[in-house]
PDB file of C-alpha atoms in Angstrom:
ATOM      1  CA  UNK A 117      39.002  28.066 -20.995  1.00 50.00           C
ATOM      2  CA  UNK A 118      35.360  27.915 -22.103  1.00 53.00           C
ATOM      3  CA  UNK A 119      33.052  26.877 -19.301  1.00 52.00           C
ATOM      4  CA  UNK A 120      30.125  24.718 -20.523  1.00 52.00           C
ATOM      5  CA  UNK A 121      28.747  24.666 -16.983  1.00 53.00           C
ATOM      6  CA  UNK A 122      27.639  28.264 -17.327  1.00 51.00           C
ATOM      7  CA  UNK A 123      24.596  26.615 -18.875  1.00 52.00           C
ATOM      8  CA  UNK A 124      24.925  23.000 -17.665  1.00 53.00           C
ATOM      9  CA  UNK A 125      25.765  23.662 -14.026  1.00 47.00           C
ATOM     10  CA  UNK A 126      22.420  24.976 -12.797  1.00 57.00           C
ATOM     11  CA  UNK A 127      21.345  23.665  -9.417  1.00 60.00           C
ATOM     12  CA  UNK A 128      24.105  21.120  -8.904  1.00 59.00           C
ATOM     13  CA  UNK A 129      24.583  21.971  -5.231  1.00 59.00           C
ATOM     14  CA  UNK A 130      20.857  21.459  -4.597  1.00 66.00           C
ATOM     15  CA  UNK A 131      19.938  18.644  -6.979  1.00 68.00           C
ATOM     16  CA  UNK A 132      23.175  16.656  -7.147  1.00 72.00           C
ATOM     17  CA  UNK A 133      23.576  15.867  -3.472  1.00 86.00           C
ATOM     18  CA  UNK A 134      25.705  12.764  -2.835  1.00 91.00           C
ATOM     19  CA  UNK A 135      23.712   9.687  -1.948  1.00 96.00           C
ATOM     20  CA  UNK A 136      25.134   7.997   1.184  1.00 96.00           C
ATOM     21  CA  UNK A 137      24.663   4.492  -0.248  1.00 97.00           C
ATOM     22  CA  UNK A 138      26.621   5.345  -3.377  1.00 97.00           C
ATOM     23  CA  UNK A 139      29.169   7.160  -1.219  1.00 96.00           C
ATOM     24  CA  UNK A 140      29.695   3.961   0.791  1.00 97.00           C
ATOM     25  CA  UNK A 141      30.398   2.009  -2.408  1.00 97.00           C
ATOM     26  CA  UNK A 142      32.941   4.591  -3.533  1.00 97.00           C
ATOM     27  CA  UNK A 143      34.510   4.732  -0.059  1.00 96.00           C
ATOM     28  CA  UNK A 144      34.912   0.969  -0.129  1.00 96.00           C
ATOM     29  CA  UNK A 145      36.665   1.158  -3.479  1.00 97.00           C
ATOM     30  CA  UNK A 146      39.128   3.721  -2.128  1.00 97.00           C
ATOM     31  CA  UNK A 147      40.376   1.091   0.307  1.00 95.00           C
ATOM     32  CA  UNK A 148      43.199   2.231   2.556  1.00 95.00           C
ATOM     33  CA  UNK A 149      44.177   5.205   0.407  1.00 97.00           C
ATOM     34  CA  UNK A 150      45.163   8.240   2.437  1.00 97.00           C
ATOM     35  CA  UNK A 151      45.639  10.723  -0.407  1.00 98.00           C
ATOM     36  CA  UNK A 152      43.032  11.203  -3.150  1.00 98.00           C
ATOM     37  CA  UNK A 153      42.905  13.488  -6.174  1.00 98.00           C
ATOM     38  CA  UNK A 154      39.310  14.026  -7.291  1.00 98.00           C
ATOM     39  CA  UNK A 155      39.437  14.928 -10.980  1.00 98.00           C
ATOM     40  CA  UNK A 156      36.392  16.649 -12.441  1.00 95.00           C
ATOM     41  CA  UNK A 157      35.324  17.249  -8.868  1.00 94.00           C
ATOM     42  CA  UNK A 158      32.405  19.554  -9.609  1.00 90.00           C
ATOM     43  CA  UNK A 159      30.594  20.705  -6.484  1.00 88.00           C
ATOM     44  CA  UNK A 160      32.447  18.191  -4.315  1.00 90.00           C
ATOM     45  CA  UNK A 161      30.176  15.160  -4.252  1.00 90.00           C
ATOM     46  CA  UNK A 162      31.663  11.928  -2.901  1.00 94.00           C
ATOM     47  CA  UNK A 163      34.866  13.481  -1.586  1.00 94.00           C
ATOM     48  CA  UNK A 164      35.765  11.472   1.527  1.00 93.00           C
ATOM     49  CA  UNK A 165      36.056  13.514   4.709  1.00 91.00           C
ATOM     50  CA  UNK A 166      38.538  11.228   6.470  1.00 92.00           C
ATOM     51  CA  UNK A 167      41.340  11.398   3.891  1.00 96.00           C
ATOM     52  CA  UNK A 168      43.592  14.019   2.355  1.00 98.00           C
ATOM     53  CA  UNK A 169      41.730  15.129  -0.795  1.00 98.00           C
ATOM     54  CA  UNK A 170      42.722  17.581  -3.491  1.00 98.00           C
ATOM     55  CA  UNK A 171      40.027  18.478  -6.014  1.00 98.00           C
ATOM     56  CA  UNK A 172      40.595  19.338  -9.675  1.00 98.00           C
ATOM     57  CA  UNK A 173      37.843  21.255 -11.467  1.00 95.00           C
ATOM     58  CA  UNK A 174      38.011  23.568 -14.505  1.00 93.00           C
ATOM     59  CA  UNK A 175      34.617  25.271 -14.079  1.00 89.00           C
ATOM     60  CA  UNK A 176      34.282  28.401 -11.910  1.00 89.00           C
ATOM     61  CA  UNK A 177      30.525  27.805 -11.856  1.00 87.00           C
ATOM     62  CA  UNK A 178      31.033  24.403 -10.269  1.00 87.00           C
ATOM     63  CA  UNK A 179      33.792  25.567  -7.943  1.00 91.00           C
ATOM     64  CA  UNK A 180      31.492  28.310  -6.636  1.00 89.00           C
ATOM     65  CA  UNK A 181      28.955  25.625  -5.609  1.00 87.00           C
ATOM     66  CA  UNK A 182      31.420  23.729  -3.421  1.00 90.00           C
ATOM     67  CA  UNK A 183      30.224  23.956   0.195  1.00 88.00           C
ATOM     68  CA  UNK A 184      32.284  25.508   2.992  1.00 90.00           C
ATOM     69  CA  UNK A 185      34.851  23.072   4.326  1.00 90.00           C
ATOM     70  CA  UNK A 186      35.275  21.246   1.015  1.00 92.00           C
ATOM     71  CA  UNK A 187      38.660  19.949  -0.033  1.00 96.00           C
ATOM     72  CA  UNK A 188      41.011  22.518  -1.585  1.00 97.00           C
ATOM     73  CA  UNK A 189      40.523  22.812  -5.327  1.00 97.00           C
ATOM     74  CA  UNK A 190      42.901  23.427  -8.213  1.00 97.00           C
ATOM     75  CA  UNK A 191      41.441  24.868 -11.399  1.00 96.00           C
ATOM     76  CA  UNK A 192      42.774  22.584 -14.124  1.00 97.00           C
ATOM     77  CA  UNK A 193      41.618  20.066 -16.729  1.00 96.00           C
ATOM     78  CA  UNK A 194      41.956  16.297 -16.592  1.00 97.00           C
ATOM     79  CA  UNK A 195      44.094  16.265 -19.729  1.00 97.00           C
ATOM     80  CA  UNK A 196      46.814  18.379 -18.064  1.00 97.00           C
ATOM     81  CA  UNK A 197      47.058  17.603 -14.374  1.00 98.00           C
ATOM     82  CA  UNK A 198      49.608  19.852 -12.641  1.00 98.00           C
ATOM     83  CA  UNK A 199      51.064  17.127 -10.408  1.00 98.00           C
ATOM     84  CA  UNK A 200      54.145  14.947 -10.343  1.00 98.00           C
ATOM     85  CA  UNK A 201      53.985  11.258 -11.200  1.00 98.00           C
ATOM     86  CA  UNK A 202      52.388   9.023  -8.538  1.00 97.00           C
ATOM     87  CA  UNK A 203      51.547  11.968  -6.288  1.00 98.00           C
ATOM     88  CA  UNK A 204      48.382  10.346  -4.888  1.00 98.00           C
ATOM     89  CA  UNK A 205      47.296   6.961  -3.609  1.00 98.00           C
ATOM     90  CA  UNK A 206      44.056   7.093  -5.638  1.00 98.00           C
ATOM     91  CA  UNK A 207      42.777   9.092  -8.575  1.00 98.00           C
ATOM     92  CA  UNK A 208      38.982   9.476  -8.317  1.00 98.00           C
ATOM     93  CA  UNK A 209      36.672  10.461 -11.198  1.00 97.00           C
ATOM     94  CA  UNK A 210      32.914  10.443 -10.552  1.00 96.00           C
ATOM     95  CA  UNK A 211      30.558  10.795 -13.546  1.00 94.00           C
ATOM     96  CA  UNK A 212      32.984  13.129 -15.271  1.00 94.00           C
ATOM     97  CA  UNK A 213      34.988  11.304 -17.962  1.00 95.00           C
ATOM     98  CA  UNK A 214      32.239  11.951 -20.534  1.00 90.00           C
ATOM     99  CA  UNK A 215      32.817  15.696 -20.076  1.00 89.00           C
ATOM    100  CA  UNK A 216      36.547  15.564 -20.824  1.00 94.00           C
ATOM    101  CA  UNK A 217      37.645  16.864 -24.222  1.00 92.00           C
ATOM    102  CA  UNK A 218      40.156  14.024 -24.632  1.00 95.00           C
ATOM    103  CA  UNK A 219      39.145  11.105 -22.374  1.00 95.00           C
ATOM    104  CA  UNK A 220      42.099   8.921 -23.383  1.00 95.00           C
ATOM    105  CA  UNK A 221      44.571  11.614 -22.441  1.00 97.00           C
ATOM    106  CA  UNK A 222      42.682  12.411 -19.237  1.00 97.00           C
ATOM    107  CA  UNK A 223      42.688   8.770 -18.171  1.00 97.00           C
ATOM    108  CA  UNK A 224      46.404   8.524 -18.952  1.00 97.00           C
ATOM    109  CA  UNK A 225      46.963  11.565 -16.741  1.00 98.00           C
ATOM    110  CA  UNK A 226      44.854  10.012 -13.983  1.00 98.00           C
ATOM    111  CA  UNK A 227      47.061   6.916 -14.116  1.00 97.00           C
ATOM    112  CA  UNK A 228      50.204   9.007 -14.193  1.00 97.00           C
ATOM    113  CA  UNK A 229      49.484  10.961 -11.018  1.00 98.00           C
ATOM    114  CA  UNK A 230      47.931   8.151  -8.920  1.00 98.00           C
ATOM    115  CA  UNK A 231      48.863   4.634  -7.924  1.00 97.00           C
ATOM    116  CA  UNK A 232      45.253   3.380  -8.222  1.00 97.00           C
ATOM    117  CA  UNK A 233      42.156   4.680  -9.983  1.00 98.00           C
ATOM    118  CA  UNK A 234      38.443   4.641  -9.098  1.00 98.00           C
ATOM    119  CA  UNK A 235      36.060   5.786 -11.843  1.00 98.00           C
ATOM    120  CA  UNK A 236      32.257   5.933 -11.764  1.00 97.00           C
ATOM    121  CA  UNK A 237      30.697   5.870 -15.233  1.00 96.00           C
ATOM    122  CA  UNK A 238      28.019   3.884 -17.083  1.00 94.00           C
ATOM    123  CA  UNK A 239      27.501   1.086 -19.581  1.00 94.00           C
ATOM    124  CA  UNK A 240      25.925   2.565 -22.716  1.00 93.00           C
ATOM    125  CA  UNK A 241      24.177  -0.678 -23.696  1.00 93.00           C
ATOM    126  CA  UNK A 242      22.409  -0.988 -20.345  1.00 95.00           C
ATOM    127  CA  UNK A 243      21.690   2.731 -20.016  1.00 95.00           C
ATOM    128  CA  UNK A 244      20.078   2.882 -23.463  1.00 95.00           C
ATOM    129  CA  UNK A 245      17.377   0.491 -22.186  1.00 96.00           C
ATOM    130  CA  UNK A 246      16.412   2.890 -19.398  1.00 97.00           C
ATOM    131  CA  UNK A 247      12.777   3.823 -20.016  1.00 98.00           C
ATOM    132  CA  UNK A 248      13.364   7.586 -20.287  1.00 98.00           C
ATOM    133  CA  UNK A 249      15.777   6.996 -23.157  1.00 97.00           C
ATOM    134  CA  UNK A 250      14.123   4.007 -24.787  1.00 97.00           C
ATOM    135  CA  UNK A 251      10.554   5.372 -24.706  1.00 97.00           C
ATOM    136  CA  UNK A 252      10.920   9.144 -24.776  1.00 98.00           C
ATOM    137  CA  UNK A 253      14.357  10.520 -25.588  1.00 97.00           C
ATOM    138  CA  UNK A 254      16.426   8.147 -27.754  1.00 96.00           C
ATOM    139  CA  UNK A 255      18.379  11.271 -28.724  1.00 94.00           C
ATOM    140  CA  UNK A 256      20.279  10.862 -25.465  1.00 94.00           C
ATOM    141  CA  UNK A 257      21.723   7.528 -26.590  1.00 93.00           C
ATOM    142  CA  UNK A 258      22.489   8.958 -30.011  1.00 91.00           C
ATOM    143  CA  UNK A 259      24.208  12.038 -28.574  1.00 86.00           C
ATOM    144  CA  UNK A 260      26.310   9.907 -26.236  1.00 84.00           C
ATOM    145  CA  UNK A 261      27.251   7.240 -28.777  1.00 83.00           C
ATOM    146  CA  UNK A 262      30.726   8.743 -29.184  1.00 82.00           C
ATOM    147  CA  UNK A 263      31.341   9.196 -25.453  1.00 86.00           C
ATOM    148  CA  UNK A 264      33.687   6.722 -23.750  1.00 87.00           C
ATOM    149  CA  UNK A 265      31.881   3.551 -22.725  1.00 86.00           C
ATOM    150  CA  UNK A 266      32.822   1.750 -19.528  1.00 91.00           C
ATOM    151  CA  UNK A 267      34.554  -0.909 -21.658  1.00 91.00           C
ATOM    152  CA  UNK A 268      36.711   1.796 -23.230  1.00 91.00           C
ATOM    153  CA  UNK A 269      37.574   3.237 -19.824  1.00 94.00           C
ATOM    154  CA  UNK A 270      38.329  -0.253 -18.504  1.00 94.00           C
ATOM    155  CA  UNK A 271      40.833  -0.795 -21.316  1.00 93.00           C
ATOM    156  CA  UNK A 272      42.596   2.445 -20.409  1.00 93.00           C
ATOM    157  CA  UNK A 273      42.755   1.372 -16.762  1.00 93.00           C
ATOM    158  CA  UNK A 274      43.573  -2.260 -17.502  1.00 89.00           C
ATOM    159  CA  UNK A 275      43.516  -4.344 -15.521  1.00 91.00           C
ATOM    160  CA  UNK A 276      40.339  -2.991 -13.978  1.00 93.00           C
ATOM    161  CA  UNK A 277      37.485  -4.489 -12.021  1.00 95.00           C
ATOM    162  CA  UNK A 278      33.989  -3.469 -13.169  1.00 96.00           C
ATOM    163  CA  UNK A 279      31.260  -3.384 -10.517  1.00 96.00           C
ATOM    164  CA  UNK A 280      27.537  -2.852 -11.016  1.00 97.00           C
ATOM    165  CA  UNK A 281      26.255   0.106  -9.000  1.00 98.00           C
ATOM    166  CA  UNK A 282      22.549  -0.297  -8.195  1.00 97.00           C
ATOM    167  CA  UNK A 283      20.661   2.983  -7.894  1.00 98.00           C
ATOM    168  CA  UNK A 284      18.269   3.342  -4.929  1.00 97.00           C
ATOM    169  CA  UNK A 285      14.676   4.351  -5.672  1.00 97.00           C
ATOM    170  CA  UNK A 286      15.072   7.499  -3.569  1.00 97.00           C
ATOM    171  CA  UNK A 287      18.587   8.421  -4.700  1.00 96.00           C
ATOM    172  CA  UNK A 288      19.472  11.957  -3.586  1.00 94.00           C
ATOM    173  CA  UNK A 289      21.972  12.508  -6.397  1.00 94.00           C
ATOM    174  CA  UNK A 290      19.916  13.666  -9.366  1.00 93.00           C
ATOM    175  CA  UNK A 291      21.934  12.248 -12.260  1.00 94.00           C
ATOM    176  CA  UNK A 292      20.217  11.077 -15.426  1.00 95.00           C
ATOM    177  CA  UNK A 293      18.665   7.796 -14.260  1.00 97.00           C
ATOM    178  CA  UNK A 294      18.400   8.629 -10.549  1.00 97.00           C
ATOM    179  CA  UNK A 295      14.626   9.073 -10.866  1.00 97.00           C
ATOM    180  CA  UNK A 296      13.944   5.704 -12.447  1.00 98.00           C
ATOM    181  CA  UNK A 297      11.228   5.056  -9.804  1.00 97.00           C
ATOM    182  CA  UNK A 298      10.030   8.681  -9.643  1.00 97.00           C
ATOM    183  CA  UNK A 299       9.047   9.464 -13.234  1.00 98.00           C
ATOM    184  CA  UNK A 300       7.132  12.613 -12.294  1.00 98.00           C
ATOM    185  CA  UNK A 301      10.472  14.209 -11.346  1.00 97.00           C
ATOM    186  CA  UNK A 302      11.432  14.499 -15.019  1.00 97.00           C
ATOM    187  CA  UNK A 303       8.492  16.857 -15.515  1.00 97.00           C
ATOM    188  CA  UNK A 304      10.267  19.429 -13.308  1.00 94.00           C
ATOM    189  CA  UNK A 305      12.447  21.851 -15.336  1.00 92.00           C
ATOM    190  CA  UNK A 306      14.726  22.354 -12.318  1.00 89.00           C
ATOM    191  CA  UNK A 307      15.439  18.615 -12.199  1.00 92.00           C
ATOM    192  CA  UNK A 308      16.176  18.505 -15.914  1.00 91.00           C
ATOM    193  CA  UNK A 309      18.468  21.541 -15.725  1.00 87.00           C
ATOM    194  CA  UNK A 310      20.871  19.720 -13.409  1.00 85.00           C
ATOM    195  CA  UNK A 311      21.176  16.694 -15.720  1.00 90.00           C
ATOM    196  CA  UNK A 312      23.712  17.499 -18.419  1.00 85.00           C
ATOM    197  CA  UNK A 313      22.397  14.804 -20.790  1.00 89.00           C
ATOM    198  CA  UNK A 314      19.027  16.579 -20.808  1.00 91.00           C
ATOM    199  CA  UNK A 315      20.330  20.131 -20.639  1.00 85.00           C
ATOM    200  CA  UNK A 316      22.364  19.558 -23.826  1.00 86.00           C
ATOM    201  CA  UNK A 317      19.352  18.528 -25.923  1.00 92.00           C
ATOM    202  CA  UNK A 318      17.033  20.720 -27.981  1.00 93.00           C
ATOM    203  CA  UNK A 319      14.694  22.283 -25.373  1.00 93.00           C
ATOM    204  CA  UNK A 320      11.685  21.945 -27.672  1.00 96.00           C
ATOM    205  CA  UNK A 321      12.340  18.229 -28.119  1.00 96.00           C
ATOM    206  CA  UNK A 322      12.730  17.729 -24.364  1.00 96.00           C
ATOM    207  CA  UNK A 323       9.517  19.678 -23.742  1.00 96.00           C
ATOM    208  CA  UNK A 324       7.636  17.486 -26.229  1.00 98.00           C
ATOM    209  CA  UNK A 325       8.997  14.288 -24.691  1.00 97.00           C
ATOM    210  CA  UNK A 326       8.209  15.296 -21.119  1.00 97.00           C
ATOM    211  CA  UNK A 327       4.712  16.413 -22.113  1.00 98.00           C
ATOM    212  CA  UNK A 328       4.181  12.945 -23.539  1.00 98.00           C
ATOM    213  CA  UNK A 329       5.585  11.423 -20.356  1.00 98.00           C
ATOM    214  CA  UNK A 330       3.178  13.511 -18.290  1.00 98.00           C
ATOM    215  CA  UNK A 331       0.256  12.379 -20.417  1.00 98.00           C
ATOM    216  CA  UNK A 332       1.328   8.739 -20.139  1.00 98.00           C
ATOM    217  CA  UNK A 333       1.568   9.028 -16.359  1.00 98.00           C
ATOM    218  CA  UNK A 334      -1.832  10.717 -16.123  1.00 98.00           C
ATOM    219  CA  UNK A 335      -3.474   8.169 -18.396  1.00 98.00           C
ATOM    220  CA  UNK A 336      -1.787   5.090 -16.909  1.00 98.00           C
ATOM    221  CA  UNK A 337       0.166   4.108 -20.029  1.00 98.00           C
ATOM    222  CA  UNK A 338       3.516   4.484 -18.237  1.00 98.00           C
ATOM    223  CA  UNK A 339       2.292   2.308 -15.358  1.00 97.00           C
ATOM    224  CA  UNK A 340       1.074  -0.320 -17.786  1.00 97.00           C
ATOM    225  CA  UNK A 341       4.561  -0.568 -19.303  1.00 96.00           C
ATOM    226  CA  UNK A 342       6.721  -0.114 -16.212  1.00 96.00           C
ATOM    227  CA  UNK A 343       4.621  -0.799 -13.126  1.00 95.00           C
ATOM    228  CA  UNK A 344       3.534   1.454 -10.321  1.00 94.00           C
ATOM    229  CA  UNK A 345       6.094   4.171  -9.467  1.00 95.00           C
ATOM    230  CA  UNK A 346       7.299   4.437  -5.906  1.00 92.00           C
ATOM    231  CA  UNK A 347       7.616   0.693  -5.347  1.00 88.00           C
ATOM    232  CA  UNK A 348      11.083   1.072  -3.838  1.00 93.00           C
ATOM    233  CA  UNK A 349      14.201  -1.049  -4.030  1.00 96.00           C
ATOM    234  CA  UNK A 350      17.131  -0.549  -6.356  1.00 97.00           C
ATOM    235  CA  UNK A 351      17.661  -0.917 -10.092  1.00 97.00           C
ATOM    236  CA  UNK A 352      20.541  -1.534 -12.440  1.00 97.00           C
ATOM    237  CA  UNK A 353      20.209   1.366 -14.867  1.00 97.00           C
ATOM    238  CA  UNK A 354      23.744   1.051 -16.188  1.00 96.00           C
ATOM    239  CA  UNK A 355      26.062   2.723 -13.682  1.00 97.00           C
ATOM    240  CA  UNK A 356      29.423   1.029 -13.174  1.00 97.00           C
ATOM    241  CA  UNK A 357      32.371   1.528 -10.830  1.00 98.00           C
ATOM    242  CA  UNK A 358      35.764   0.752 -12.318  1.00 97.00           C
ATOM    243  CA  UNK A 359      38.695   0.164  -9.997  1.00 97.00           C
ATOM    244  CA  UNK A 360      42.299  -0.689 -10.737  1.00 92.00           C
ATOM    245  CA  UNK A 361      43.987  -3.357  -8.584  1.00 86.00           C
ATOM    246  CA  UNK A 362      44.936  -2.553  -5.009  1.00 73.00           C
TER     247      UNK A 362
END
């Protein structure tokens, strides 16, 4: 089993810390579920502490970053879950479906082993308007064009409710658009290394784009287009929570 996170998994435990406000949204979607299978669990973000959780993760690099006391983890892939039908109240998948080799099969497996599903993903159309992509790295949108959109995932989970997930300005989970109000963060190589969408791109192209971003911030061009950074609040940068009926 080839492990892409040997290169993509740098700094997840430090940079991809669960944000409590996003955790509360996910917790609410879990409802009264007592048993949860967290598929593509990574370093263990957003695993509820007050329920019986079993994690599924194929990457040894990610498993090694799970903190002490995390839920037990099975090394397996989403497309072949080693569980009986309807083994869990909820199947949880947080920002992971785009990493699966066969998303349709993985989602079918998620439905097979759980009575309800909760999936955090994003809307490509909204995400592509995010300033980092639109102004500096349109290659991200191009590279992710073939990845499953939230509409595709919703069809696989049908019927499914789609909920906008606003991202706080000081979000502690450093996913792609988490720093929408902190543009200087994208100048940090350590930040970029823990964002798979950036880590997958040509390093020279990313370096050129972030140099241009740095120049725009220093010269005020970014502020002229997007306002003063650090203004606070939340923003819809495309993240969506999909839940099947209770």
